[in-house]
Amino acid sequence: MLGWLRRALQPDPPPPQAPPAPGVGGVLGGRYRLDARLGRGGTGTVFRGRDLLLDQDVAVKLLRRESPALQRTGVVDLRREAVAAMRVSHPGIARVHTFDSDPVSGSDFIVMEYIDGATLTRCQRARPDGRLPLDVVGPVMVDVLDALACAHEAGLVHNDINPANIMITRRGQVKLLDFGLAGAARGGGGAAMMGTPAYLSPERIAGEPAGPTSDLYSLAAVLFTMVDGQPPFGRDPSVAVVGHTTQPLRVSPLLPRPVAAVVNRAMAKRPDDRFPGARDMAQALRAALAAAAAPVSVLRATHAPEPLPDPEAVECTDIVMVDEGEEVSTLLAMPADDEQSELLPEELAGAGAGALGAEDAVTEEAPADRDPPSPAPVEPVQDVVTEAIPGDMARVGGHPVAVDGAPVAVGAFLLERLPVTNARYAAFVAATGELAPAWWAGRQPPADRQDHPVVGVSLAQARRYAAWAGRRLPTTLEWMAAARGPGGRPLPWGAACDRAACHCPRARARHTAPVHAHPAGQTPEGVGDLIGNVWEWTEHSPGLAPADPGYHLVMGGSFKHPCSLPERLPQTAVHEGGEYLYLGFRCAADLPGAGGGGA
């Protein structure tokens, strides 16, 4: 009896303490090292990390155990959202790699694409007046709408569109962050105030289910805020809630009337009164920007310690930012005359040109009276046995290519007549277990895209395919030699863009076309689909590699990027880890009996 009494009087043992959440220097799941803390939000802390298995930078969101989103929806719902987001592949949406749990600390985390850039929040705070020019903000909003259209068509709603979730990379690419994660719950009960009150739609505030038009409402509020300097209904949460639900939208003197009309419709109180979808709003915004005579500019971030652009060559928006840790200074500028970021205003008013950034370089048409470049002299080459050439390849090269006016010799080689198709890449995926492009949403491409060029593959994946096929990727100079030919022709088929030959915005293209759909674009040597349809990966050529490490030149333009001047074939630099829905590849090989290597 006394023993029982003594045990009863003893205090209860303290509850077991959860292991501390990992911090900088920790490793999650034995694979993801946390290198630096980037920020903290409502659902967790974001770190720059390193995938030790793939040896690449990633962003890791370590979810807060006390997060309202976790308490309300649970880990299972957030995992479901992450899986859904992983199925959306778009260059304007930050890629979600995985959702996992650390067995040591018990912490749940999300691994995402690491993006080096600045958010619109930081851009706005860096301005003395807290405002961004419309000619900068407008194209950014169009790019976000392009990304939203892709996600909405896949059945995903963002639910937390705000300036902190829109980022501009160092090379001008617009990225939408936290898709499907920041606003995991779609209405009901406590979901009403999850999000940023200054940008919440009335239905989100009311706790009702939110659809795609809720994202459009929030994006219009972001556009208003960036240009005006203040949110439509103020920054105080309680005041903003009342304004969004009951008050008319105030008039901003800084918004031109055509743009204000777009904002007013997108921010209608009733969802049915808004634009039907993101593409409709993007079309209206492009027209409004053109009507307001807002020239399209590129927002680019350049990080120290690189030298700042020459003030004589750059029209600068005077945005100089320092992040919270005082570690990185950023200059956002609008290049005035940079061959890597020229934009064609009249093309931007047409189809498919809304997502152009500094990575998507296009140039204006050459004047009709401009003489084409003088063809480089042709050097004789030794004939080869044609029977040894595979039927899907053509013999090209063996002549100089003009680079900055000087001829550069390119040896003869073999090049695939058409880009690699989804069907051919699917065979590679099945044979090797390679990760399929995310937009396939499975191990097979859509049935109606089998003969379209494969897109959404990184440079490393393209190289692995080429090695599997017993081939390699062409160098930049080799690709140019194939397109120019021995006579130095301006374009593979002649001297000017031809809709029958080139699958580009001038042909009102909205997505990829079958690789054999434009036989008029074939070169005399039998190589087709070089210009338009999709950009193509190339390997470095001496003297042509981009200055930024990790970047490669891609060639040819695409269905959403206009052709460039005949004097310069379409080319731009993209990061080798990117998976773009307008970027594919084709393979090359050495001539039978010839040594390896390309120009």
Coordinates of C-alpha atoms in Angstrom, one line a residue:
M1 CA 0.0 0.0 0.0
L2 CA 2.8 2.5 0.9
G3 CA 4.6 1.7 -2.3
W4 CA 1.5 2.5 -4.3
L5 CA 1.0 5.7 -2.4
R6 CA 4.6 6.8 -3.0
R7 CA 4.3 6.1 -6.7
A8 CA 1.0 8.0 -6.8
L9 CA 2.5 11.1 -5.2
Q10 CA 5.5 11.2 -7.5
P11 CA 5.2 14.0 -10.2
D12 CA 4.4 12.9 -13.7
P13 CA 7.5 12.6 -15.9
P14 CA 7.9 15.4 -18.4
P15 CA 6.6 14.7 -21.9
P16 CA 9.3 13.6 -24.3
Q17 CA 10.8 16.5 -26.1
A18 CA 10.9 16.5 -29.9
P19 CA 14.4 16.7 -31.4
P20 CA 15.3 20.2 -32.3
A21 CA 14.6 21.2 -35.9
P22 CA 17.8 21.1 -38.1
G23 CA 19.5 24.4 -38.8
V24 CA 22.3 25.6 -41.0
G25 CA 24.8 22.8 -41.4
G26 CA 22.3 20.0 -40.7
V27 CA 21.5 17.3 -43.2
L28 CA 17.9 16.2 -43.9
G29 CA 17.2 12.6 -44.9
G30 CA 20.9 12.0 -45.2
R31 CA 20.9 13.9 -48.5
Y32 CA 20.0 17.6 -48.3
R33 CA 22.5 19.8 -46.5
L34 CA 21.2 23.2 -45.2
D35 CA 23.8 25.8 -46.2
A36 CA 22.1 29.2 -45.5
R37 CA 18.8 30.5 -44.1
L38 CA 16.9 32.5 -46.8
G39 CA 13.7 33.5 -45.0
R40 CA 10.8 32.5 -42.9
G41 CA 7.1 32.4 -43.7
G42 CA 3.8 31.2 -42.3
T43 CA 4.5 27.5 -43.1
G44 CA 8.2 27.2 -42.4
T45 CA 11.8 28.3 -42.9
V46 CA 13.4 28.3 -46.3
F47 CA 17.1 27.4 -46.7
R48 CA 19.5 27.3 -49.5
G49 CA 20.6 23.7 -49.5
R50 CA 22.7 21.2 -51.4
D51 CA 21.5 17.9 -52.8
L52 CA 24.5 15.7 -51.9
L53 CA 23.4 12.9 -54.2
L54 CA 23.0 15.0 -57.4
D55 CA 25.5 17.6 -56.3
Q56 CA 23.3 20.6 -57.1
D57 CA 21.8 23.6 -55.2
V58 CA 18.2 23.3 -54.0
A59 CA 15.8 25.3 -51.9
V60 CA 14.5 23.4 -48.8
K61 CA 11.4 24.5 -46.9
L62 CA 11.5 23.1 -43.4
L63 CA 7.9 23.1 -42.2
R64 CA 7.1 24.5 -38.8
R65 CA 5.6 22.0 -36.4
E66 CA 3.3 24.7 -35.1
S67 CA 2.4 25.9 -38.6
P68 CA -1.3 26.8 -38.8
A69 CA -1.4 25.1 -42.2
L70 CA 0.0 21.9 -40.7
Q71 CA -2.5 22.1 -37.8
R72 CA -5.4 22.7 -40.1
T73 CA -4.7 20.4 -43.0
G74 CA -2.1 17.9 -41.7
V75 CA 1.0 16.7 -43.4
V76 CA -0.9 14.4 -45.7
D77 CA -2.7 17.2 -47.4
L78 CA 0.5 19.2 -47.8
R79 CA 2.1 16.1 -49.3
R80 CA -0.8 15.8 -51.7
E81 CA -0.3 19.4 -52.7
A82 CA 3.4 18.9 -53.3
V83 CA 2.8 15.9 -55.5
A84 CA 0.3 17.9 -57.5
A85 CA 2.7 20.8 -57.9
M86 CA 5.5 18.4 -59.0
R87 CA 3.3 17.5 -62.0
V88 CA 3.3 21.0 -63.3
S89 CA 6.3 21.9 -65.4
H90 CA 6.5 25.5 -66.6
P91 CA 9.6 27.8 -66.8
G92 CA 7.7 30.4 -64.8
I93 CA 6.9 28.1 -61.9
A94 CA 9.5 27.1 -59.3
R95 CA 9.9 23.3 -59.6
V96 CA 9.0 21.1 -56.6
H97 CA 11.3 18.1 -56.4
T98 CA 10.0 16.2 -53.4
F99 CA 8.2 16.2 -50.0
D100 CA 9.8 14.1 -47.3
S101 CA 10.4 13.6 -43.6
D102 CA 13.7 13.6 -41.8
P103 CA 13.9 10.3 -39.7
V104 CA 16.2 11.8 -37.1
S105 CA 14.4 15.1 -36.2
G106 CA 11.0 14.1 -37.5
S107 CA 10.8 17.3 -39.5
D108 CA 8.8 17.5 -42.7
F109 CA 10.4 19.3 -45.6
I110 CA 9.9 20.2 -49.2
V111 CA 12.7 20.3 -51.7
M112 CA 12.3 22.9 -54.5
E113 CA 14.3 24.4 -57.3
Y114 CA 16.8 26.9 -56.1
I115 CA 16.3 30.3 -57.7
D116 CA 18.9 33.0 -57.5
G117 CA 17.2 36.4 -57.8
A118 CA 15.0 38.9 -56.0
T119 CA 11.3 39.0 -55.1
L120 CA 9.0 41.8 -56.0
T121 CA 8.8 42.7 -52.3
R122 CA 12.5 43.4 -52.2
C123 CA 12.4 45.3 -55.5
Q124 CA 9.6 47.5 -54.1
R125 CA 11.3 48.1 -50.8
A126 CA 14.5 49.2 -52.5
R127 CA 12.8 52.0 -54.3
P128 CA 12.7 55.3 -52.4
D129 CA 9.1 55.9 -53.3
G130 CA 8.1 52.2 -53.0
R131 CA 6.9 52.1 -56.6
L132 CA 8.0 50.1 -59.7
P133 CA 7.6 51.4 -63.3
L134 CA 4.7 50.1 -65.2
D135 CA 6.9 49.1 -68.1
V136 CA 8.7 46.8 -65.8
V137 CA 5.8 45.5 -63.8
G138 CA 3.4 44.9 -66.7
P139 CA 5.6 42.3 -68.5
V140 CA 6.2 40.5 -65.2
M141 CA 2.5 40.2 -64.6
V142 CA 2.0 38.8 -68.1
D143 CA 4.7 36.2 -67.4
V144 CA 3.0 35.2 -64.1
L145 CA -0.4 34.9 -65.9
D146 CA 1.3 32.5 -68.4
A147 CA 2.4 30.4 -65.5
L148 CA -0.9 30.5 -63.8
A149 CA -2.7 29.4 -67.0
C150 CA -0.5 26.3 -67.1
A151 CA -1.2 25.5 -63.5
H152 CA -5.0 26.3 -63.6
E153 CA -5.3 24.0 -66.6
A154 CA -3.7 21.3 -64.5
G155 CA -6.3 21.9 -61.7
L156 CA -4.1 23.8 -59.3
V157 CA -4.9 27.1 -57.6
H158 CA -2.0 29.0 -55.9
N159 CA -4.1 30.7 -53.2
D160 CA -1.3 33.0 -52.0
I161 CA -0.3 35.3 -54.8
N162 CA 1.7 38.2 -53.3
P163 CA 4.9 40.1 -54.1
A164 CA 7.0 37.8 -52.0
N165 CA 6.0 34.8 -54.1
I166 CA 7.0 36.4 -57.4
M167 CA 10.8 36.4 -58.1
I168 CA 13.0 37.7 -60.9
T169 CA 16.1 35.7 -61.5
R170 CA 19.5 37.2 -62.3
R171 CA 18.8 36.7 -66.0
G172 CA 15.3 38.2 -66.1
Q173 CA 13.2 35.0 -65.8
V174 CA 10.0 35.4 -63.8
K175 CA 9.3 32.7 -61.3
L176 CA 6.2 32.0 -59.3
L177 CA 7.1 30.4 -55.9
D178 CA 5.2 28.2 -53.4
F179 CA 2.7 26.9 -56.0
G180 CA 0.2 24.7 -54.4
L181 CA 1.9 24.9 -51.0
A182 CA 1.5 28.4 -49.5
G183 CA -2.3 28.2 -49.8
A184 CA -2.8 24.5 -49.5
A185 CA -6.4 24.6 -48.1
R186 CA -9.1 25.8 -50.5
G187 CA -11.5 27.5 -48.2
G188 CA -13.6 26.3 -45.3
G189 CA -13.4 27.2 -41.6
G190 CA -10.1 28.5 -40.5
A191 CA -8.7 28.8 -44.1
A192 CA -10.2 32.2 -44.4
M193 CA -7.2 34.2 -43.3
M194 CA -4.5 31.9 -44.6
G195 CA -2.6 34.2 -47.0
T196 CA -1.6 37.8 -47.2
P197 CA -4.7 40.0 -46.3
A198 CA -3.6 42.9 -48.6
Y199 CA -4.0 40.6 -51.6
L200 CA -6.8 38.1 -50.6
S201 CA -9.9 37.8 -52.7
P202 CA -13.3 38.3 -51.1
E203 CA -14.1 34.6 -51.3
R204 CA -10.9 33.7 -49.6
I205 CA -11.6 36.1 -46.8
A206 CA -15.1 34.6 -46.4
G207 CA -13.6 31.1 -46.1
E208 CA -15.3 29.9 -49.3
P209 CA -13.7 27.6 -51.9
A210 CA -11.4 29.5 -54.1
G211 CA -11.0 28.9 -57.9
P212 CA -8.6 30.2 -60.5
T213 CA -10.2 33.7 -60.6
S214 CA -9.2 34.1 -57.0
D215 CA -5.5 34.0 -58.2
L216 CA -6.4 36.6 -60.8
Y217 CA -7.9 38.9 -58.2
S218 CA -4.7 38.6 -56.1
L219 CA -2.4 39.2 -59.0
A220 CA -4.3 42.3 -60.0
A221 CA -3.9 43.6 -56.4
V222 CA -0.2 42.9 -56.7
L223 CA 0.0 44.9 -60.0
F224 CA -1.9 47.8 -58.4
T225 CA 0.5 47.7 -55.4
M226 CA 3.7 47.6 -57.4
V227 CA 2.7 50.6 -59.5
D228 CA 0.9 52.7 -56.9
G229 CA 3.2 52.0 -54.0
Q230 CA 0.4 51.0 -51.7
P231 CA -2.0 48.0 -51.7
P232 CA -5.5 48.7 -53.0
F233 CA -7.0 48.7 -49.5
G234 CA -4.0 49.4 -47.4
R235 CA -1.6 47.3 -45.4
D236 CA -3.5 47.1 -42.1
P237 CA -5.1 43.5 -42.2
S238 CA -8.4 44.5 -40.6
V239 CA -8.8 47.5 -42.9
A240 CA -7.8 45.4 -45.9
V241 CA -10.3 42.7 -45.1
V242 CA -13.2 45.2 -45.0
G243 CA -12.0 46.9 -48.2
H244 CA -11.7 43.7 -50.2
T245 CA -15.2 42.5 -49.2
T246 CA -17.3 45.8 -49.1
Q247 CA -15.4 48.8 -50.5
P248 CA -15.0 49.9 -54.2
L249 CA -11.5 49.9 -55.6
R250 CA -9.8 53.3 -55.2
V251 CA -8.5 55.1 -58.3
S252 CA -4.7 55.3 -58.6
P253 CA -3.3 58.2 -60.6
L254 CA -0.3 56.1 -61.6
L255 CA -2.3 53.5 -63.4
P256 CA -3.2 54.4 -67.0
R257 CA -6.9 54.1 -67.7
P258 CA -6.6 50.9 -70.0
V259 CA -4.5 49.1 -67.3
A260 CA -6.8 50.3 -64.5
A261 CA -9.8 48.8 -66.5
V262 CA -8.0 45.4 -66.5
V263 CA -7.3 45.7 -62.7
N264 CA -10.9 46.7 -62.0
R265 CA -12.3 43.7 -63.8
A266 CA -9.9 41.2 -62.3
M267 CA -10.7 42.6 -58.8
A268 CA -14.5 42.4 -59.2
K269 CA -16.1 41.3 -55.9
R270 CA -18.0 38.4 -57.6
P271 CA -15.8 35.8 -59.2
D272 CA -18.2 35.5 -62.2
D273 CA -17.5 39.2 -63.1
R274 CA -13.8 38.6 -63.5
F275 CA -11.8 37.4 -66.5
P276 CA -12.7 33.7 -67.3
G277 CA -9.1 32.6 -67.1
A278 CA -5.5 33.7 -66.9
R279 CA -5.0 33.7 -70.7
D280 CA -7.9 36.0 -71.1
M281 CA -6.5 38.4 -68.5
A282 CA -3.0 38.2 -70.1
Q283 CA -4.5 39.1 -73.5
A284 CA -6.3 42.1 -72.1
L285 CA -3.3 43.2 -70.1
R286 CA -1.0 43.1 -73.2
A287 CA -3.5 45.2 -75.1
A288 CA -3.8 47.6 -72.2
L289 CA 0.0 48.0 -72.0
A290 CA 0.1 48.7 -75.7
A291 CA -2.7 51.2 -75.4
A292 CA -1.0 52.9 -72.5
A293 CA 2.2 53.1 -74.6
A294 CA 4.2 51.3 -71.9
P295 CA 7.4 49.9 -73.6
V296 CA 8.4 46.4 -72.6
S297 CA 11.5 46.3 -70.5
V298 CA 13.4 43.5 -68.9
L299 CA 14.0 43.2 -65.2
R300 CA 17.4 41.7 -64.5
A301 CA 19.3 41.2 -61.3
T302 CA 23.1 41.2 -61.2
H303 CA 24.8 40.2 -58.0
A304 CA 27.9 41.6 -56.5
P305 CA 30.9 41.2 -56.6
E306 CA 30.3 41.4 -60.3
P307 CA 30.9 45.0 -61.6
L308 CA 27.8 47.1 -62.1
P309 CA 26.7 47.7 -65.7
D310 CA 28.3 50.7 -67.5
P311 CA 25.9 53.6 -66.8
E312 CA 26.4 54.8 -70.4
A313 CA 25.1 51.5 -71.8
V314 CA 22.3 50.8 -69.3
E315 CA 19.1 52.7 -68.5
C316 CA 18.9 51.8 -64.8
T317 CA 15.9 51.9 -62.6
D318 CA 18.1 52.8 -59.7
I319 CA 17.0 49.7 -57.7
V320 CA 19.8 48.7 -55.4
M321 CA 18.9 46.1 -52.8
V322 CA 20.6 44.4 -49.9
D323 CA 19.0 41.3 -48.5
E324 CA 18.1 40.9 -44.8
G325 CA 21.5 39.3 -44.0
E326 CA 23.4 42.1 -45.7
E327 CA 25.1 39.4 -47.8
V328 CA 24.0 40.1 -51.4
S329 CA 23.7 43.4 -53.2
T330 CA 21.4 43.4 -56.2
L331 CA 21.0 45.8 -59.1
L332 CA 17.9 45.6 -61.1
A333 CA 18.2 47.3 -64.5
M334 CA 16.5 47.6 -67.8
P335 CA 19.2 47.0 -70.5
A336 CA 18.9 49.6 -73.2
D337 CA 21.0 47.9 -75.9
D338 CA 22.1 44.4 -74.9
E339 CA 22.1 41.7 -77.5
Q340 CA 21.1 39.2 -74.9
S341 CA 17.9 41.0 -74.0
E342 CA 16.5 42.8 -77.0
L343 CA 12.7 42.6 -77.2
L344 CA 10.4 43.2 -80.2
P345 CA 7.5 45.3 -79.0
E346 CA 5.2 44.6 -82.0
E347 CA 5.8 40.8 -81.4
L348 CA 4.8 41.1 -77.8
A349 CA 1.4 42.4 -78.8
G350 CA 0.9 39.1 -80.7
A351 CA 0.4 35.5 -79.7
G352 CA 2.8 33.7 -77.4
A353 CA 5.3 36.4 -76.6
G354 CA 4.2 37.2 -73.1
A355 CA 6.8 35.2 -71.2
L356 CA 9.9 36.7 -72.7
G357 CA 12.8 37.5 -70.4
A358 CA 16.5 38.2 -70.6
E359 CA 17.0 34.4 -71.2
D360 CA 14.7 34.6 -74.2
A361 CA 16.6 36.9 -76.6
V362 CA 14.9 38.1 -79.8
T363 CA 15.7 40.9 -82.1
E364 CA 13.9 43.1 -84.6
E365 CA 13.5 42.2 -88.3
A366 CA 16.3 43.3 -90.6
P367 CA 15.5 46.3 -92.8
A368 CA 14.6 45.3 -96.3
D369 CA 17.5 47.2 -97.8
R370 CA 20.1 45.5 -95.5
D371 CA 22.4 43.3 -97.5
P372 CA 22.9 39.8 -96.2
P373 CA 26.4 38.9 -94.9
S374 CA 28.9 37.8 -97.5
P375 CA 29.2 34.1 -97.7
A376 CA 32.3 32.6 -96.3
P377 CA 34.6 30.8 -98.7
V378 CA 33.9 27.1 -99.1
E379 CA 36.7 24.8 -98.4
P380 CA 36.7 21.4 -100.2
V381 CA 36.2 18.4 -98.0
Q382 CA 36.9 14.7 -98.5
D383 CA 33.8 12.6 -99.5
V384 CA 32.6 9.9 -97.2
V385 CA 30.8 6.7 -97.9
T386 CA 27.1 7.7 -97.7
E387 CA 26.0 4.1 -97.0
A388 CA 27.6 4.4 -93.6
I389 CA 25.4 7.4 -92.6
P390 CA 22.3 6.5 -90.7
G391 CA 19.0 7.4 -92.4
D392 CA 17.9 9.7 -89.7
M393 CA 21.1 11.8 -90.0
A394 CA 22.6 14.2 -92.6
R395 CA 26.2 15.1 -93.4
V396 CA 26.7 18.8 -92.7
G397 CA 29.6 21.1 -92.0
G398 CA 33.0 21.0 -93.6
H399 CA 33.0 24.8 -94.3
P400 CA 33.7 28.0 -92.3
V401 CA 31.1 29.8 -90.3
A402 CA 31.1 33.6 -89.9
V403 CA 31.4 34.6 -86.3
D404 CA 31.6 38.3 -85.6
G405 CA 32.6 38.8 -89.3
A406 CA 35.5 36.3 -89.1
P407 CA 35.3 32.8 -90.7
V408 CA 35.8 29.9 -88.3
A409 CA 36.4 26.5 -89.7
V410 CA 33.9 23.7 -88.8
G411 CA 34.7 20.2 -89.8
A412 CA 32.1 17.9 -91.4
F413 CA 29.9 15.8 -89.0
L414 CA 26.6 14.1 -88.9
L415 CA 23.4 15.8 -87.5
E416 CA 20.0 14.3 -86.9
R417 CA 17.5 15.5 -89.5
L418 CA 14.9 16.3 -86.8
P419 CA 14.8 17.1 -83.1
V420 CA 14.4 14.2 -80.7
T421 CA 10.6 13.5 -80.3
N422 CA 8.6 12.5 -77.2
A423 CA 8.3 9.0 -78.6
R424 CA 12.0 8.5 -79.0
Y425 CA 12.7 10.0 -75.5
A426 CA 10.0 7.7 -74.0
A427 CA 11.9 4.7 -75.3
F428 CA 15.0 6.1 -73.6
V429 CA 13.0 6.5 -70.3
A430 CA 11.7 3.0 -70.5
A431 CA 15.1 1.5 -71.2
T432 CA 17.1 3.3 -68.6
G433 CA 14.7 4.4 -65.9
E434 CA 15.5 8.0 -66.5
L435 CA 13.2 10.6 -64.9
A436 CA 10.5 11.5 -67.5
P437 CA 9.8 15.2 -68.1
A438 CA 7.5 16.5 -65.4
W439 CA 4.8 17.7 -67.8
W440 CA 4.2 14.2 -69.0
A441 CA 2.6 13.4 -65.6
G442 CA 3.8 9.8 -66.0
R443 CA 6.2 7.7 -67.9
Q444 CA 4.6 8.3 -71.2
P445 CA 3.9 11.5 -73.2
P446 CA 0.4 12.5 -74.1
A447 CA -0.9 10.4 -77.1
D448 CA -1.3 13.5 -79.3
R449 CA 2.3 14.7 -78.7
Q450 CA 4.3 11.5 -79.6
D451 CA 5.8 13.1 -82.7
H452 CA 6.3 16.5 -81.1
P453 CA 9.9 17.5 -80.0
V454 CA 10.6 16.5 -76.4
V455 CA 10.8 19.5 -74.1
G456 CA 11.3 20.0 -70.4
V457 CA 14.7 18.2 -70.2
S458 CA 17.9 19.6 -68.7
L459 CA 21.2 19.6 -70.5
A460 CA 22.4 16.6 -68.4
Q461 CA 19.3 14.6 -69.4
A462 CA 19.9 15.5 -73.1
R463 CA 23.5 14.3 -72.8
R464 CA 22.4 11.1 -71.2
Y465 CA 20.0 10.4 -74.0
A466 CA 22.7 11.1 -76.6
A467 CA 25.1 8.7 -74.9
W468 CA 22.4 6.1 -74.8
A469 CA 21.8 6.5 -78.5
G470 CA 25.5 6.3 -79.2
R471 CA 25.7 10.0 -80.2
R472 CA 26.5 13.4 -78.7
L473 CA 25.1 16.9 -78.7
P474 CA 26.2 19.3 -81.4
T475 CA 28.4 22.2 -80.5
T476 CA 27.2 25.8 -81.0
L477 CA 29.4 26.2 -84.1
E478 CA 28.3 22.9 -85.5
W479 CA 24.6 23.9 -85.1
M480 CA 25.3 27.2 -86.8
A481 CA 27.2 25.5 -89.7
A482 CA 24.1 23.2 -90.2
A483 CA 21.8 26.2 -90.3
R484 CA 23.9 28.5 -92.5
G485 CA 25.2 25.9 -94.9
P486 CA 28.3 26.3 -97.2
G487 CA 26.9 29.5 -98.8
G488 CA 26.3 31.3 -95.5
R489 CA 22.5 31.5 -96.1
P490 CA 20.6 33.8 -93.7
L491 CA 18.1 31.1 -92.6
P492 CA 18.0 27.4 -93.3
W493 CA 15.4 27.8 -96.1
G494 CA 16.3 31.2 -97.5
A495 CA 16.5 34.9 -96.6
A496 CA 13.3 35.6 -94.7
C497 CA 10.9 34.1 -92.2
D498 CA 8.2 32.0 -93.8
R499 CA 5.2 30.7 -91.9
A500 CA 5.2 27.6 -94.0
A501 CA 8.8 26.9 -93.0
C502 CA 9.0 28.3 -89.4
H503 CA 6.8 27.4 -86.5
C504 CA 7.1 30.7 -84.6
P505 CA 4.7 33.4 -83.3
R506 CA 4.3 34.8 -86.8
A507 CA 2.5 31.5 -87.6
R508 CA 0.2 32.1 -84.6
A509 CA 1.8 29.2 -82.9
R510 CA 0.6 28.4 -79.3
H511 CA 2.5 25.2 -78.6
T512 CA 4.9 22.8 -80.2
A513 CA 4.2 21.2 -83.6
P514 CA 5.1 17.8 -84.9
V515 CA 8.8 17.8 -86.0
H516 CA 7.9 16.9 -89.6
A517 CA 5.1 19.6 -89.9
H518 CA 7.2 22.2 -91.8
P519 CA 9.1 20.5 -94.6
A520 CA 9.5 23.9 -96.3
G521 CA 12.0 24.7 -93.5
Q522 CA 14.4 21.9 -94.4
T523 CA 17.9 22.8 -95.5
P524 CA 19.3 21.6 -98.8
E525 CA 21.3 19.1 -96.8
G526 CA 18.1 17.6 -95.4
V527 CA 18.0 19.0 -91.9
G528 CA 14.6 20.3 -90.7
D529 CA 13.0 22.2 -87.8
L530 CA 16.1 24.1 -87.0
I531 CA 14.4 27.5 -86.6
G532 CA 11.2 27.8 -84.6
N533 CA 9.2 25.1 -82.8
V534 CA 11.8 24.6 -79.9
W535 CA 15.2 25.9 -78.9
E536 CA 17.9 23.3 -78.9
W537 CA 20.7 22.6 -76.4
T538 CA 24.3 22.9 -77.7
E539 CA 27.7 22.2 -76.2
H540 CA 30.2 25.0 -75.7
S541 CA 32.3 26.1 -78.7
P542 CA 35.6 28.0 -78.0
G543 CA 34.9 31.7 -77.8
L544 CA 31.1 31.3 -77.8
A545 CA 30.5 30.1 -74.2
P546 CA 28.4 32.5 -72.0
A547 CA 30.3 34.4 -69.4
D548 CA 28.2 33.1 -66.5
P549 CA 29.2 29.6 -65.3
G550 CA 26.6 26.9 -65.7
Y551 CA 25.0 28.6 -68.7
H552 CA 24.9 27.2 -72.2
L553 CA 23.8 28.7 -75.5
V554 CA 20.6 27.3 -77.0
M555 CA 19.8 27.9 -80.7
G556 CA 16.9 28.3 -83.0
G557 CA 14.1 30.1 -81.3
S558 CA 10.8 28.5 -80.6
F559 CA 7.0 28.5 -81.1
K560 CA 6.8 31.5 -78.6
H561 CA 9.9 33.4 -79.5
P562 CA 10.2 35.3 -82.9
C563 CA 13.0 34.8 -85.4
S564 CA 16.0 37.1 -85.1
L565 CA 18.1 39.0 -87.6
P566 CA 19.4 37.0 -90.5
E567 CA 22.9 38.3 -89.5
R568 CA 22.6 36.5 -86.2
L569 CA 20.8 33.2 -85.8
P570 CA 18.5 32.9 -82.8
Q571 CA 20.5 32.2 -79.7
T572 CA 20.3 32.8 -76.0
A573 CA 21.9 31.5 -72.8
V574 CA 20.0 29.4 -70.3
H575 CA 21.1 27.6 -67.2
E576 CA 22.1 24.0 -67.8
G577 CA 19.8 22.7 -65.1
G578 CA 16.7 24.4 -66.5
E579 CA 13.7 22.4 -67.8
Y580 CA 11.9 24.7 -70.2
L581 CA 8.7 23.9 -72.1
Y582 CA 10.1 25.5 -75.2
L583 CA 13.6 23.8 -75.2
G584 CA 14.5 20.5 -76.7
F585 CA 17.5 19.0 -78.6
R586 CA 18.8 16.9 -81.4
C587 CA 21.9 14.7 -81.5
A588 CA 25.1 14.8 -83.6
A589 CA 27.8 12.3 -84.4
D590 CA 31.3 12.2 -85.9
L591 CA 31.7 11.0 -89.5
P592 CA 32.4 7.3 -89.8
G593 CA 36.1 6.8 -89.4
A594 CA 36.7 10.4 -88.2
G595 CA 38.0 11.4 -84.8
G596 CA 35.8 12.6 -82.0
G597 CA 35.1 16.1 -81.0
G598 CA 33.2 19.0 -82.6
A599 CA 34.0 22.6 -83.4

